[in-house]
Structure formats: C-alpha cells, structure tokens
Amino acid sequence: GLHADTFLTLINFPTEDLTFTLEHPSPNGTIPFLDILIHPDKSISVYRKPTHTNLYTRYNSCTSTSSKDSVIRSLTRRAYKLCSPRHLDSRHRTPDSTTHPPPERMPSFP
C-alpha cells in the first residue's frame, strides 16, 4: 500500500548504488522471499525463478563423485528442512532426471 511505497522511496533515497524493490503477492496470494515461496495459509515451498533451468552438475561429468552426491544431498535436505509437508511432493526437489539420469549408487543421507 501507500505506506510500503513511501518506505521504499525513503530507503532508496540515500544512494543510487543500491536499489531496493518491493514484492507484491501474486494473484493466488503467494509471495517469493529469497528461495522460498510463502503461501496464503503460511505454508512454505521451494521457490525457483521462472528462468531456473533445473540443471546442475551432470552425473557423468568429470566432477568428483562426492561433489555430485553432495548436490543431490543438499537439494533434498534443503527441501525437507524448508518445505511444509504438503508441498514436498508438489515439485521436483532433485536434479532433472531427464537430463541427469540417476546414478546407480544413490548417496546416503546422514
């Protein structure tokens, strides 16, 4: 509203080197904040920008196995720590299986 726009003008006034923006909820009531999407019922899911390609290190690349396992582990751990339970199955939480075939040996999760 008006107060938010006034505040935004105030914090953007001191310098041109740093510009703040204001996010408004989408028509369905969700609002992105950093890498999460906050839903009207206050549940949370992982947010990916529309330009996100869902591509990470290819499993058959020359990168070490531990690094590739770490990508899968960290994406999965992030989803389980951040997401509300109802959103865990609603989107892909691991690298795209069409461009990154799953490894024969899956990493363990400590």
PDB file of N, CA and C in Angstrom:
ATOM      1  N   GLY A   1       0.798  -1.169   0.000  1.00  0.00           N
ATOM      2  CA  GLY A   1       0.000   0.000   0.000  1.00  0.00           C
ATOM      3  C   GLY A   1       0.859   1.258   0.000  1.00  0.00           C
ATOM      4  N   LEU A   2       0.214   2.323   0.372  1.00  0.00           N
ATOM      5  CA  LEU A   2       0.845   3.634   0.381  1.00  0.00           C
ATOM      6  C   LEU A   2       2.031   3.695   1.331  1.00  0.00           C
ATOM      7  N   HIS A   3       1.895   3.115   2.529  1.00  0.00           N
ATOM      8  CA  HIS A   3       2.987   3.146   3.498  1.00  0.00           C
ATOM      9  C   HIS A   3       4.209   2.385   2.975  1.00  0.00           C
ATOM     10  N   ALA A   4       3.991   1.264   2.323  1.00  0.00           N
ATOM     11  CA  ALA A   4       5.100   0.479   1.787  1.00  0.00           C
ATOM     12  C   ALA A   4       5.828   1.250   0.690  1.00  0.00           C
ATOM     13  N   ASP A   5       5.081   1.892  -0.181  1.00  0.00           N
ATOM     14  CA  ASP A   5       5.699   2.668  -1.262  1.00  0.00           C
ATOM     15  C   ASP A   5       6.474   3.867  -0.710  1.00  0.00           C
ATOM     16  N   THR A   6       5.939   4.510   0.326  1.00  0.00           N
ATOM     17  CA  THR A   6       6.631   5.640   0.963  1.00  0.00           C
ATOM     18  C   THR A   6       7.930   5.166   1.597  1.00  0.00           C
ATOM     19  N   PHE A   7       7.877   4.032   2.298  1.00  0.00           N
ATOM     20  CA  PHE A   7       9.074   3.478   2.926  1.00  0.00           C
ATOM     21  C   PHE A   7      10.112   3.101   1.873  1.00  0.00           C
ATOM     22  N   LEU A   8       9.657   2.505   0.772  1.00  0.00           N
ATOM     23  CA  LEU A   8      10.566   2.115  -0.303  1.00  0.00           C
ATOM     24  C   LEU A   8      11.274   3.348  -0.871  1.00  0.00           C
ATOM     25  N   THR A   9      10.550   4.414  -1.083  1.00  0.00           N
ATOM     26  CA  THR A   9      11.151   5.659  -1.566  1.00  0.00           C
ATOM     27  C   THR A   9      12.179   6.172  -0.570  1.00  0.00           C
ATOM     28  N   LEU A  10      11.861   6.103   0.713  1.00  0.00           N
ATOM     29  CA  LEU A  10      12.755   6.583   1.761  1.00  0.00           C
ATOM     30  C   LEU A  10      14.066   5.799   1.802  1.00  0.00           C
ATOM     31  N   ILE A  11      14.002   4.480   1.730  1.00  0.00           N
ATOM     32  CA  ILE A  11      15.237   3.686   1.827  1.00  0.00           C
ATOM     33  C   ILE A  11      16.053   3.720   0.539  1.00  0.00           C
ATOM     34  N   ASN A  12      15.425   4.056  -0.589  1.00  0.00           N
ATOM     35  CA  ASN A  12      16.161   4.153  -1.853  1.00  0.00           C
ATOM     36  C   ASN A  12      16.773   5.530  -2.079  1.00  0.00           C
ATOM     37  N   PHE A  13      16.420   6.505  -1.262  1.00  0.00           N
ATOM     38  CA  PHE A  13      16.890   7.871  -1.450  1.00  0.00           C
ATOM     39  C   PHE A  13      18.383   8.076  -1.239  1.00  0.00           C
ATOM     40  N   PRO A  14      19.020   7.504  -0.191  1.00  0.00           N
ATOM     41  CA  PRO A  14      20.419   7.853   0.103  1.00  0.00           C
ATOM     42  C   PRO A  14      21.436   7.540  -0.988  1.00  0.00           C
ATOM     43  N   THR A  15      21.231   6.519  -1.759  1.00  0.00           N
ATOM     44  CA  THR A  15      22.250   6.137  -2.739  1.00  0.00           C
ATOM     45  C   THR A  15      21.617   5.538  -3.988  1.00  0.00           C
ATOM     46  N   GLU A  16      22.315   5.695  -5.095  1.00  0.00           N
ATOM     47  CA  GLU A  16      21.860   5.081  -6.346  1.00  0.00           C
ATOM     48  C   GLU A  16      22.571   3.753  -6.591  1.00  0.00           C
ATOM     49  N   ASP A  17      23.573   3.450  -5.759  1.00  0.00           N
ATOM     50  CA  ASP A  17      24.345   2.218  -5.930  1.00  0.00           C
ATOM     51  C   ASP A  17      23.580   0.971  -5.509  1.00  0.00           C
ATOM     52  N   LEU A  18      22.609   1.158  -4.635  1.00  0.00           N
ATOM     53  CA  LEU A  18      21.817   0.042  -4.121  1.00  0.00           C
ATOM     54  C   LEU A  18      20.350   0.415  -4.229  1.00  0.00           C
ATOM     55  N   THR A  19      19.584  -0.404  -4.934  1.00  0.00           N
ATOM     56  CA  THR A  19      18.162  -0.126  -5.113  1.00  0.00           C
ATOM     57  C   THR A  19      17.343  -1.277  -4.558  1.00  0.00           C
ATOM     58  N   PHE A  20      16.452  -0.954  -3.659  1.00  0.00           N
ATOM     59  CA  PHE A  20      15.542  -1.951  -3.092  1.00  0.00           C
ATOM     60  C   PHE A  20      14.282  -2.016  -3.939  1.00  0.00           C
ATOM     61  N   THR A  21      13.660  -3.183  -3.947  1.00  0.00           N
ATOM     62  CA  THR A  21      12.400  -3.368  -4.665  1.00  0.00           C
ATOM     63  C   THR A  21      11.356  -3.894  -3.699  1.00  0.00           C
ATOM     64  N   LEU A  22      10.138  -3.934  -4.147  1.00  0.00           N
ATOM     65  CA  LEU A  22       9.025  -4.379  -3.312  1.00  0.00           C
ATOM     66  C   LEU A  22       8.285  -5.487  -4.043  1.00  0.00           C
ATOM     67  N   GLU A  23       8.106  -6.607  -3.390  1.00  0.00           N
ATOM     68  CA  GLU A  23       7.361  -7.723  -3.975  1.00  0.00           C
ATOM     69  C   GLU A  23       5.908  -7.644  -3.512  1.00  0.00           C
ATOM     70  N   HIS A  24       5.006  -7.829  -4.444  1.00  0.00           N
ATOM     71  CA  HIS A  24       3.585  -7.890  -4.116  1.00  0.00           C
ATOM     72  C   HIS A  24       3.120  -9.331  -4.310  1.00  0.00           C
ATOM     73  N   PRO A  25       2.169  -9.784  -3.515  1.00  0.00           N
ATOM     74  CA  PRO A  25       1.676 -11.158  -3.686  1.00  0.00           C
ATOM     75  C   PRO A  25       1.119 -11.368  -5.095  1.00  0.00           C
ATOM     76  N   SER A  26       1.276 -12.593  -5.609  1.00  0.00           N
ATOM     77  CA  SER A  26       0.715 -12.941  -6.914  1.00  0.00           C
ATOM     78  C   SER A  26      -0.809 -13.050  -6.775  1.00  0.00           C
ATOM     79  N   PRO A  27      -1.530 -13.187  -7.886  1.00  0.00           N
ATOM     80  CA  PRO A  27      -2.991 -13.304  -7.813  1.00  0.00           C
ATOM     81  C   PRO A  27      -3.473 -14.468  -6.928  1.00  0.00           C
ATOM     82  N   ASN A  28      -2.655 -15.536  -6.814  1.00  0.00           N
ATOM     83  CA  ASN A  28      -3.074 -16.661  -5.963  1.00  0.00           C
ATOM     84  C   ASN A  28      -2.635 -16.475  -4.510  1.00  0.00           C
ATOM     85  N   GLY A  29      -2.039 -15.318  -4.201  1.00  0.00           N
ATOM     86  CA  GLY A  29      -1.703 -14.999  -2.819  1.00  0.00           C
ATOM     87  C   GLY A  29      -0.323 -15.421  -2.358  1.00  0.00           C
ATOM     88  N   THR A  30       0.476 -16.036  -3.231  1.00  0.00           N
ATOM     89  CA  THR A  30       1.822 -16.447  -2.831  1.00  0.00           C
ATOM     90  C   THR A  30       2.795 -15.289  -3.015  1.00  0.00           C
ATOM     91  N   ILE A  31       3.866 -15.322  -2.242  1.00  0.00           N
ATOM     92  CA  ILE A  31       4.903 -14.304  -2.375  1.00  0.00           C
ATOM     93  C   ILE A  31       6.273 -14.956  -2.220  1.00  0.00           C
ATOM     94  N   PRO A  32       7.186 -14.705  -3.168  1.00  0.00           N
ATOM     95  CA  PRO A  32       8.533 -15.264  -3.047  1.00  0.00           C
ATOM     96  C   PRO A  32       9.359 -14.436  -2.068  1.00  0.00           C
ATOM     97  N   PHE A  33      10.177 -15.123  -1.284  1.00  0.00           N
ATOM     98  CA  PHE A  33      11.107 -14.466  -0.372  1.00  0.00           C
ATOM     99  C   PHE A  33      12.393 -15.279  -0.376  1.00  0.00           C
ATOM    100  N   LEU A  34      13.459 -14.686  -0.892  1.00  0.00           N
ATOM    101  CA  LEU A  34      14.730 -15.377  -1.093  1.00  0.00           C
ATOM    102  C   LEU A  34      14.478 -16.623  -1.935  1.00  0.00           C
ATOM    103  N   ASP A  35      14.686 -17.820  -1.398  1.00  0.00           N
ATOM    104  CA  ASP A  35      14.479 -19.025  -2.197  1.00  0.00           C
ATOM    105  C   ASP A  35      13.295 -19.852  -1.714  1.00  0.00           C
ATOM    106  N   ILE A  36      12.342 -19.210  -1.043  1.00  0.00           N
ATOM    107  CA  ILE A  36      11.136 -19.910  -0.609  1.00  0.00           C
ATOM    108  C   ILE A  36       9.903 -19.187  -1.149  1.00  0.00           C
ATOM    109  N   LEU A  37       8.806 -19.905  -1.221  1.00  0.00           N
ATOM    110  CA  LEU A  37       7.540 -19.351  -1.655  1.00  0.00           C
ATOM    111  C   LEU A  37       6.576 -19.475  -0.484  1.00  0.00           C
ATOM    112  N   ILE A  38       6.077 -18.344  -0.014  1.00  0.00           N
ATOM    113  CA  ILE A  38       5.161 -18.341   1.120  1.00  0.00           C
ATOM    114  C   ILE A  38       3.739 -18.318   0.574  1.00  0.00           C
ATOM    115  N   HIS A  39       2.932 -19.284   1.009  1.00  0.00           N
ATOM    116  CA  HIS A  39       1.557 -19.430   0.545  1.00  0.00           C
ATOM    117  C   HIS A  39       0.610 -18.717   1.497  1.00  0.00           C
ATOM    118  N   PRO A  40      -0.617 -18.387   1.044  1.00  0.00           N
ATOM    119  CA  PRO A  40      -1.562 -17.665   1.899  1.00  0.00           C
ATOM    120  C   PRO A  40      -1.845 -18.353   3.238  1.00  0.00           C
ATOM    121  N   ASP A  41      -1.769 -19.686   3.275  1.00  0.00           N
ATOM    122  CA  ASP A  41      -2.012 -20.410   4.530  1.00  0.00           C
ATOM    123  C   ASP A  41      -0.753 -20.495   5.395  1.00  0.00           C
ATOM    124  N   LYS A  42       0.272 -19.733   5.022  1.00  0.00           N
ATOM    125  CA  LYS A  42       1.569 -19.651   5.710  1.00  0.00           C
ATOM    126  C   LYS A  42       2.407 -20.922   5.563  1.00  0.00           C
ATOM    127  N   SER A  43       2.038 -21.803   4.643  1.00  0.00           N
ATOM    128  CA  SER A  43       2.889 -22.953   4.348  1.00  0.00           C
ATOM    129  C   SER A  43       4.003 -22.479   3.413  1.00  0.00           C
ATOM    130  N   ILE A  44       5.063 -23.276   3.319  1.00  0.00           N
ATOM    131  CA  ILE A  44       6.255 -22.870   2.575  1.00  0.00           C
ATOM    132  C   ILE A  44       6.672 -23.954   1.593  1.00  0.00           C
ATOM    133  N   SER A  45       7.109 -23.518   0.422  1.00  0.00           N
ATOM    134  CA  SER A  45       7.682 -24.440  -0.554  1.00  0.00           C
ATOM    135  C   SER A  45       8.929 -23.784  -1.144  1.00  0.00           C
ATOM    136  N   VAL A  46       9.711 -24.576  -1.880  1.00  0.00           N
ATOM    137  CA  VAL A  46      10.924 -24.060  -2.523  1.00  0.00           C
ATOM    138  C   VAL A  46      10.482 -23.168  -3.681  1.00  0.00           C
ATOM    139  N   TYR A  47      11.111 -22.018  -3.805  1.00  0.00           N
ATOM    140  CA  TYR A  47      10.802 -21.099  -4.904  1.00  0.00           C
ATOM    141  C   TYR A  47      11.921 -21.138  -5.925  1.00  0.00           C
ATOM    142  N   ARG A  48      11.559 -21.244  -7.162  1.00  0.00           N
ATOM    143  CA  ARG A  48      12.520 -21.168  -8.259  1.00  0.00           C
ATOM    144  C   ARG A  48      12.023 -20.109  -9.224  1.00  0.00           C
ATOM    145  N   LYS A  49      12.913 -19.231  -9.625  1.00  0.00           N
ATOM    146  CA  LYS A  49      12.549 -18.189 -10.570  1.00  0.00           C
ATOM    147  C   LYS A  49      12.089 -18.826 -11.883  1.00  0.00           C
ATOM    148  N   PRO A  50      11.257 -18.135 -12.639  1.00  0.00           N
ATOM    149  CA  PRO A  50      10.811 -18.680 -13.926  1.00  0.00           C
ATOM    150  C   PRO A  50      11.973 -18.990 -14.876  1.00  0.00           C
ATOM    151  N   THR A  51      13.104 -18.348 -14.687  1.00  0.00           N
ATOM    152  CA  THR A  51      14.262 -18.586 -15.556  1.00  0.00           C
ATOM    153  C   THR A  51      15.118 -19.766 -15.086  1.00  0.00           C
ATOM    154  N   HIS A  52      14.755 -20.397 -13.957  1.00  0.00           N
ATOM    155  CA  HIS A  52      15.534 -21.534 -13.436  1.00  0.00           C
ATOM    156  C   HIS A  52      15.510 -22.678 -14.446  1.00  0.00           C
ATOM    157  N   THR A  53      16.675 -23.251 -14.743  1.00  0.00           N
ATOM    158  CA  THR A  53      16.774 -24.310 -15.758  1.00  0.00           C
ATOM    159  C   THR A  53      16.703 -25.721 -15.183  1.00  0.00           C
ATOM    160  N   ASN A  54      16.797 -25.856 -13.870  1.00  0.00           N
ATOM    161  CA  ASN A  54      16.773 -27.169 -13.219  1.00  0.00           C
ATOM    162  C   ASN A  54      17.958 -28.040 -13.641  1.00  0.00           C
ATOM    163  N   LEU A  55      19.036 -27.399 -14.063  1.00  0.00           N
ATOM    164  CA  LEU A  55      20.235 -28.131 -14.450  1.00  0.00           C
ATOM    165  C   LEU A  55      21.327 -27.914 -13.415  1.00  0.00           C
ATOM    166  N   TYR A  56      21.981 -28.990 -13.050  1.00  0.00           N
ATOM    167  CA  TYR A  56      23.089 -28.954 -12.109  1.00  0.00           C
ATOM    168  C   TYR A  56      24.230 -29.735 -12.736  1.00  0.00           C
ATOM    169  N   THR A  57      25.185 -30.148 -11.969  1.00  0.00           N
ATOM    170  CA  THR A  57      26.303 -30.923 -12.489  1.00  0.00           C
ATOM    171  C   THR A  57      25.805 -32.253 -13.051  1.00  0.00           C
ATOM    172  N   ARG A  58      26.189 -32.553 -14.256  1.00  0.00           N
ATOM    173  CA  ARG A  58      25.793 -33.835 -14.851  1.00  0.00           C
ATOM    174  C   ARG A  58      26.495 -34.967 -14.102  1.00  0.00           C
ATOM    175  N   TYR A  59      25.762 -36.044 -13.867  1.00  0.00           N
ATOM    176  CA  TYR A  59      26.334 -37.122 -13.072  1.00  0.00           C
ATOM    177  C   TYR A  59      27.477 -37.830 -13.792  1.00  0.00           C
ATOM    178  N   ASN A  60      27.513 -37.772 -15.116  1.00  0.00           N
ATOM    179  CA  ASN A  60      28.608 -38.419 -15.850  1.00  0.00           C
ATOM    180  C   ASN A  60      29.743 -37.443 -16.161  1.00  0.00           C
ATOM    181  N   SER A  61      29.754 -36.275 -15.504  1.00  0.00           N
ATOM    182  CA  SER A  61      30.836 -35.305 -15.716  1.00  0.00           C
ATOM    183  C   SER A  61      32.092 -35.751 -14.962  1.00  0.00           C
ATOM    184  N   CYS A  62      33.168 -35.030 -15.171  1.00  0.00           N
ATOM    185  CA  CYS A  62      34.450 -35.360 -14.531  1.00  0.00           C
ATOM    186  C   CYS A  62      34.560 -34.814 -13.113  1.00  0.00           C
ATOM    187  N   THR A  63      33.499 -34.272 -12.592  1.00  0.00           N
ATOM    188  CA  THR A  63      33.483 -33.783 -11.215  1.00  0.00           C
ATOM    189  C   THR A  63      33.523 -34.983 -10.277  1.00  0.00           C
ATOM    190  N   SER A  64      34.129 -34.811  -9.116  1.00  0.00           N
ATOM    191  CA  SER A  64      34.245 -35.937  -8.182  1.00  0.00           C
ATOM    192  C   SER A  64      32.868 -36.461  -7.765  1.00  0.00           C
ATOM    193  N   THR A  65      32.802 -37.735  -7.504  1.00  0.00           N
ATOM    194  CA  THR A  65      31.551 -38.362  -7.084  1.00  0.00           C
ATOM    195  C   THR A  65      31.019 -37.735  -5.810  1.00  0.00           C
ATOM    196  N   SER A  66      31.903 -37.401  -4.899  1.00  0.00           N
ATOM    197  CA  SER A  66      31.446 -36.798  -3.643  1.00  0.00           C
ATOM    198  C   SER A  66      30.790 -35.442  -3.891  1.00  0.00           C
ATOM    199  N   SER A  67      31.289 -34.678  -4.851  1.00  0.00           N
ATOM    200  CA  SER A  67      30.676 -33.381  -5.175  1.00  0.00           C
ATOM    201  C   SER A  67      29.301 -33.572  -5.804  1.00  0.00           C
ATOM    202  N   LYS A  68      29.191 -34.545  -6.698  1.00  0.00           N
ATOM    203  CA  LYS A  68      27.899 -34.806  -7.347  1.00  0.00           C
ATOM    204  C   LYS A  68      26.888 -35.329  -6.331  1.00  0.00           C
ATOM    205  N   ASP A  69      27.327 -36.201  -5.449  1.00  0.00           N
ATOM    206  CA  ASP A  69      26.443 -36.703  -4.392  1.00  0.00           C
ATOM    207  C   ASP A  69      25.998 -35.563  -3.487  1.00  0.00           C
ATOM    208  N   SER A  70      26.889 -34.640  -3.253  1.00  0.00           N
ATOM    209  CA  SER A  70      26.594 -33.502  -2.388  1.00  0.00           C
ATOM    210  C   SER A  70      25.490 -32.625  -2.962  1.00  0.00           C
ATOM    211  N   VAL A  71      25.456 -32.461  -4.281  1.00  0.00           N
ATOM    212  CA  VAL A  71      24.394 -31.670  -4.922  1.00  0.00           C
ATOM    213  C   VAL A  71      23.040 -32.299  -4.631  1.00  0.00           C
ATOM    214  N   ILE A  72      22.931 -33.593  -4.838  1.00  0.00           N
ATOM    215  CA  ILE A  72      21.667 -34.295  -4.602  1.00  0.00           C
ATOM    216  C   ILE A  72      21.285 -34.227  -3.128  1.00  0.00           C
ATOM    217  N   ARG A  73      22.258 -34.484  -2.266  1.00  0.00           N
ATOM    218  CA  ARG A  73      22.016 -34.467  -0.826  1.00  0.00           C
ATOM    219  C   ARG A  73      21.560 -33.079  -0.347  1.00  0.00           C
ATOM    220  N   SER A  74      22.238 -32.033  -0.811  1.00  0.00           N
ATOM    221  CA  SER A  74      21.909 -30.693  -0.333  1.00  0.00           C
ATOM    222  C   SER A  74      20.546 -30.229  -0.836  1.00  0.00           C
ATOM    223  N   LEU A  75      20.193 -30.545  -2.083  1.00  0.00           N
ATOM    224  CA  LEU A  75      18.869 -30.171  -2.588  1.00  0.00           C
ATOM    225  C   LEU A  75      17.756 -30.894  -1.833  1.00  0.00           C
ATOM    226  N   THR A  76      17.976 -32.168  -1.557  1.00  0.00           N
ATOM    227  CA  THR A  76      16.980 -32.947  -0.823  1.00  0.00           C
ATOM    228  C   THR A  76      16.856 -32.454   0.614  1.00  0.00           C
ATOM    229  N   ARG A  77      17.983 -32.244   1.269  1.00  0.00           N
ATOM    230  CA  ARG A  77      17.979 -31.761   2.654  1.00  0.00           C
ATOM    231  C   ARG A  77      17.307 -30.389   2.732  1.00  0.00           C
ATOM    232  N   ARG A  78      17.610 -29.518   1.784  1.00  0.00           N
ATOM    233  CA  ARG A  78      17.017 -28.177   1.753  1.00  0.00           C
ATOM    234  C   ARG A  78      15.493 -28.259   1.642  1.00  0.00           C
ATOM    235  N   ALA A  79      15.009 -29.120   0.771  1.00  0.00           N
ATOM    236  CA  ALA A  79      13.561 -29.263   0.603  1.00  0.00           C
ATOM    237  C   ALA A  79      12.906 -29.744   1.887  1.00  0.00           C
ATOM    238  N   TYR A  80      13.488 -30.753   2.527  1.00  0.00           N
ATOM    239  CA  TYR A  80      12.892 -31.292   3.748  1.00  0.00           C
ATOM    240  C   TYR A  80      12.977 -30.334   4.922  1.00  0.00           C
ATOM    241  N   LYS A  81      14.005 -29.479   4.957  1.00  0.00           N
ATOM    242  CA  LYS A  81      14.128 -28.521   6.057  1.00  0.00           C
ATOM    243  C   LYS A  81      13.235 -27.302   5.857  1.00  0.00           C
ATOM    244  N   LEU A  82      13.059 -26.867   4.617  1.00  0.00           N
ATOM    245  CA  LEU A  82      12.321 -25.631   4.354  1.00  0.00           C
ATOM    246  C   LEU A  82      10.840 -25.832   4.083  1.00  0.00           C
ATOM    247  N   CYS A  83      10.493 -26.884   3.396  1.00  0.00           N
ATOM    248  CA  CYS A  83       9.117 -27.042   2.917  1.00  0.00           C
ATOM    249  C   CYS A  83       8.152 -27.543   3.977  1.00  0.00           C
ATOM    250  N   SER A  84       6.937 -27.047   3.865  1.00  0.00           N
ATOM    251  CA  SER A  84       5.845 -27.606   4.654  1.00  0.00           C
ATOM    252  C   SER A  84       5.557 -28.984   4.069  1.00  0.00           C
ATOM    253  N   PRO A  85       5.182 -29.951   4.907  1.00  0.00           N
ATOM    254  CA  PRO A  85       4.986 -31.324   4.413  1.00  0.00           C
ATOM    255  C   PRO A  85       4.069 -31.430   3.192  1.00  0.00           C
ATOM    256  N   ARG A  86       3.045 -30.615   3.115  1.00  0.00           N
ATOM    257  CA  ARG A  86       2.096 -30.719   2.000  1.00  0.00           C
ATOM    258  C   ARG A  86       2.713 -30.327   0.656  1.00  0.00           C
ATOM    259  N   HIS A  87       3.864 -29.645   0.668  1.00  0.00           N
ATOM    260  CA  HIS A  87       4.484 -29.208  -0.581  1.00  0.00           C
ATOM    261  C   HIS A  87       5.665 -30.072  -1.009  1.00  0.00           C
ATOM    262  N   LEU A  88       6.013 -31.084  -0.253  1.00  0.00           N
ATOM    263  CA  LEU A  88       7.194 -31.878  -0.591  1.00  0.00           C
ATOM    264  C   LEU A  88       7.057 -32.648  -1.890  1.00  0.00           C
ATOM    265  N   ASP A  89       5.873 -33.098  -2.238  1.00  0.00           N
ATOM    266  CA  ASP A  89       5.708 -33.877  -3.458  1.00  0.00           C
ATOM    267  C   ASP A  89       5.192 -33.040  -4.625  1.00  0.00           C
ATOM    268  N   SER A  90       4.975 -31.746  -4.416  1.00  0.00           N
ATOM    269  CA  SER A  90       4.355 -30.944  -5.460  1.00  0.00           C
ATOM    270  C   SER A  90       5.306 -30.519  -6.567  1.00  0.00           C
ATOM    271  N   ARG A  91       6.620 -30.551  -6.328  1.00  0.00           N
ATOM    272  CA  ARG A  91       7.589 -30.128  -7.339  1.00  0.00           C
ATOM    273  C   ARG A  91       8.820 -31.015  -7.269  1.00  0.00           C
ATOM    274  N   HIS A  92       9.596 -30.998  -8.346  1.00  0.00           N
ATOM    275  CA  HIS A  92      10.857 -31.742  -8.343  1.00  0.00           C
ATOM    276  C   HIS A  92      11.786 -31.137  -7.307  1.00  0.00           C
ATOM    277  N   ARG A  93      12.390 -31.958  -6.479  1.00  0.00           N
ATOM    278  CA  ARG A  93      13.315 -31.471  -5.453  1.00  0.00           C
ATOM    279  C   ARG A  93      14.743 -31.915  -5.698  1.00  0.00           C
ATOM    280  N   THR A  94      14.945 -32.641  -6.778  1.00  0.00           N
ATOM    281  CA  THR A  94      16.295 -33.103  -7.113  1.00  0.00           C
ATOM    282  C   THR A  94      16.583 -32.716  -8.556  1.00  0.00           C
ATOM    283  N   PRO A  95      17.807 -32.855  -9.019  1.00  0.00           N
ATOM    284  CA  PRO A  95      18.110 -32.506 -10.409  1.00  0.00           C
ATOM    285  C   PRO A  95      17.195 -33.224 -11.384  1.00  0.00           C
ATOM    286  N   ASP A  96      16.944 -32.607 -12.495  1.00  0.00           N
ATOM    287  CA  ASP A  96      16.039 -33.124 -13.515  1.00  0.00           C
ATOM    288  C   ASP A  96      16.499 -34.497 -14.000  1.00  0.00           C
ATOM    289  N   SER A  97      15.650 -35.500 -13.823  1.00  0.00           N
ATOM    290  CA  SER A  97      16.036 -36.868 -14.163  1.00  0.00           C
ATOM    291  C   SER A  97      16.081 -37.098 -15.667  1.00  0.00           C
ATOM    292  N   THR A  98      15.490 -36.205 -16.465  1.00  0.00           N
ATOM    293  CA  THR A  98      15.543 -36.401 -17.908  1.00  0.00           C
ATOM    294  C   THR A  98      16.903 -36.009 -18.470  1.00  0.00           C
ATOM    295  N   THR A  99      17.554 -35.012 -17.854  1.00  0.00           N
ATOM    296  CA  THR A  99      18.870 -34.605 -18.336  1.00  0.00           C
ATOM    297  C   THR A  99      19.983 -35.145 -17.454  1.00  0.00           C
ATOM    298  N   HIS A 100      19.642 -35.616 -16.291  1.00  0.00           N
ATOM    299  CA  HIS A 100      20.617 -36.153 -15.350  1.00  0.00           C
ATOM    300  C   HIS A 100      20.140 -37.526 -14.897  1.00  0.00           C
ATOM    301  N   PRO A 101      20.478 -38.573 -15.621  1.00  0.00           N
ATOM    302  CA  PRO A 101      19.992 -39.890 -15.202  1.00  0.00           C
ATOM    303  C   PRO A 101      20.469 -40.215 -13.795  1.00  0.00           C
ATOM    304  N   PRO A 102      19.624 -40.846 -13.007  1.00  0.00           N
ATOM    305  CA  PRO A 102      20.017 -41.153 -11.631  1.00  0.00           C
ATOM    306  C   PRO A 102      21.217 -42.090 -11.599  1.00  0.00           C
ATOM    307  N   PRO A 103      22.087 -41.896 -10.633  1.00  0.00           N
ATOM    308  CA  PRO A 103      23.262 -42.771 -10.540  1.00  0.00           C
ATOM    309  C   PRO A 103      22.849 -44.170 -10.107  1.00  0.00           C
ATOM    310  N   GLU A 104      23.697 -45.127 -10.412  1.00  0.00           N
ATOM    311  CA  GLU A 104      23.419 -46.490  -9.981  1.00  0.00           C
ATOM    312  C   GLU A 104      23.515 -46.601  -8.472  1.00  0.00           C
ATOM    313  N   ARG A 105      24.368 -45.772  -7.866  1.00  0.00           N
ATOM    314  CA  ARG A 105      24.522 -45.787  -6.418  1.00  0.00           C
ATOM    315  C   ARG A 105      24.047 -44.436  -5.887  1.00  0.00           C
ATOM    316  N   MET A 106      23.008 -44.452  -5.096  1.00  0.00           N
ATOM    317  CA  MET A 106      22.492 -43.205  -4.532  1.00  0.00           C
ATOM    318  C   MET A 106      23.277 -42.848  -3.274  1.00  0.00           C
ATOM    319  N   PRO A 107      23.501 -41.559  -3.041  1.00  0.00           N
ATOM    320  CA  PRO A 107      24.233 -41.147  -1.844  1.00  0.00           C
ATOM    321  C   PRO A 107      23.436 -41.434  -0.581  1.00  0.00           C
ATOM    322  N   SER A 108      24.143 -41.642   0.498  1.00  0.00           N
ATOM    323  CA  SER A 108      23.462 -41.858   1.774  1.00  0.00           C
ATOM    324  C   SER A 108      23.185 -40.507   2.419  1.00  0.00           C
ATOM    325  N   PHE A 109      22.158 -40.441   3.227  1.00  0.00           N
ATOM    326  CA  PHE A 109      21.786 -39.214   3.894  1.00  0.00           C
ATOM    327  C   PHE A 109      22.041 -39.356   5.386  1.00  0.00           C
ATOM    328  N   PRO A 110      23.023 -38.605   5.886  1.00  0.00           N
ATOM    329  CA  PRO A 110      23.331 -38.743   7.328  1.00  0.00           C
ATOM    330  C   PRO A 110      22.222 -38.185   8.187  1.00  0.00           C
TER     331      PRO A 110
END
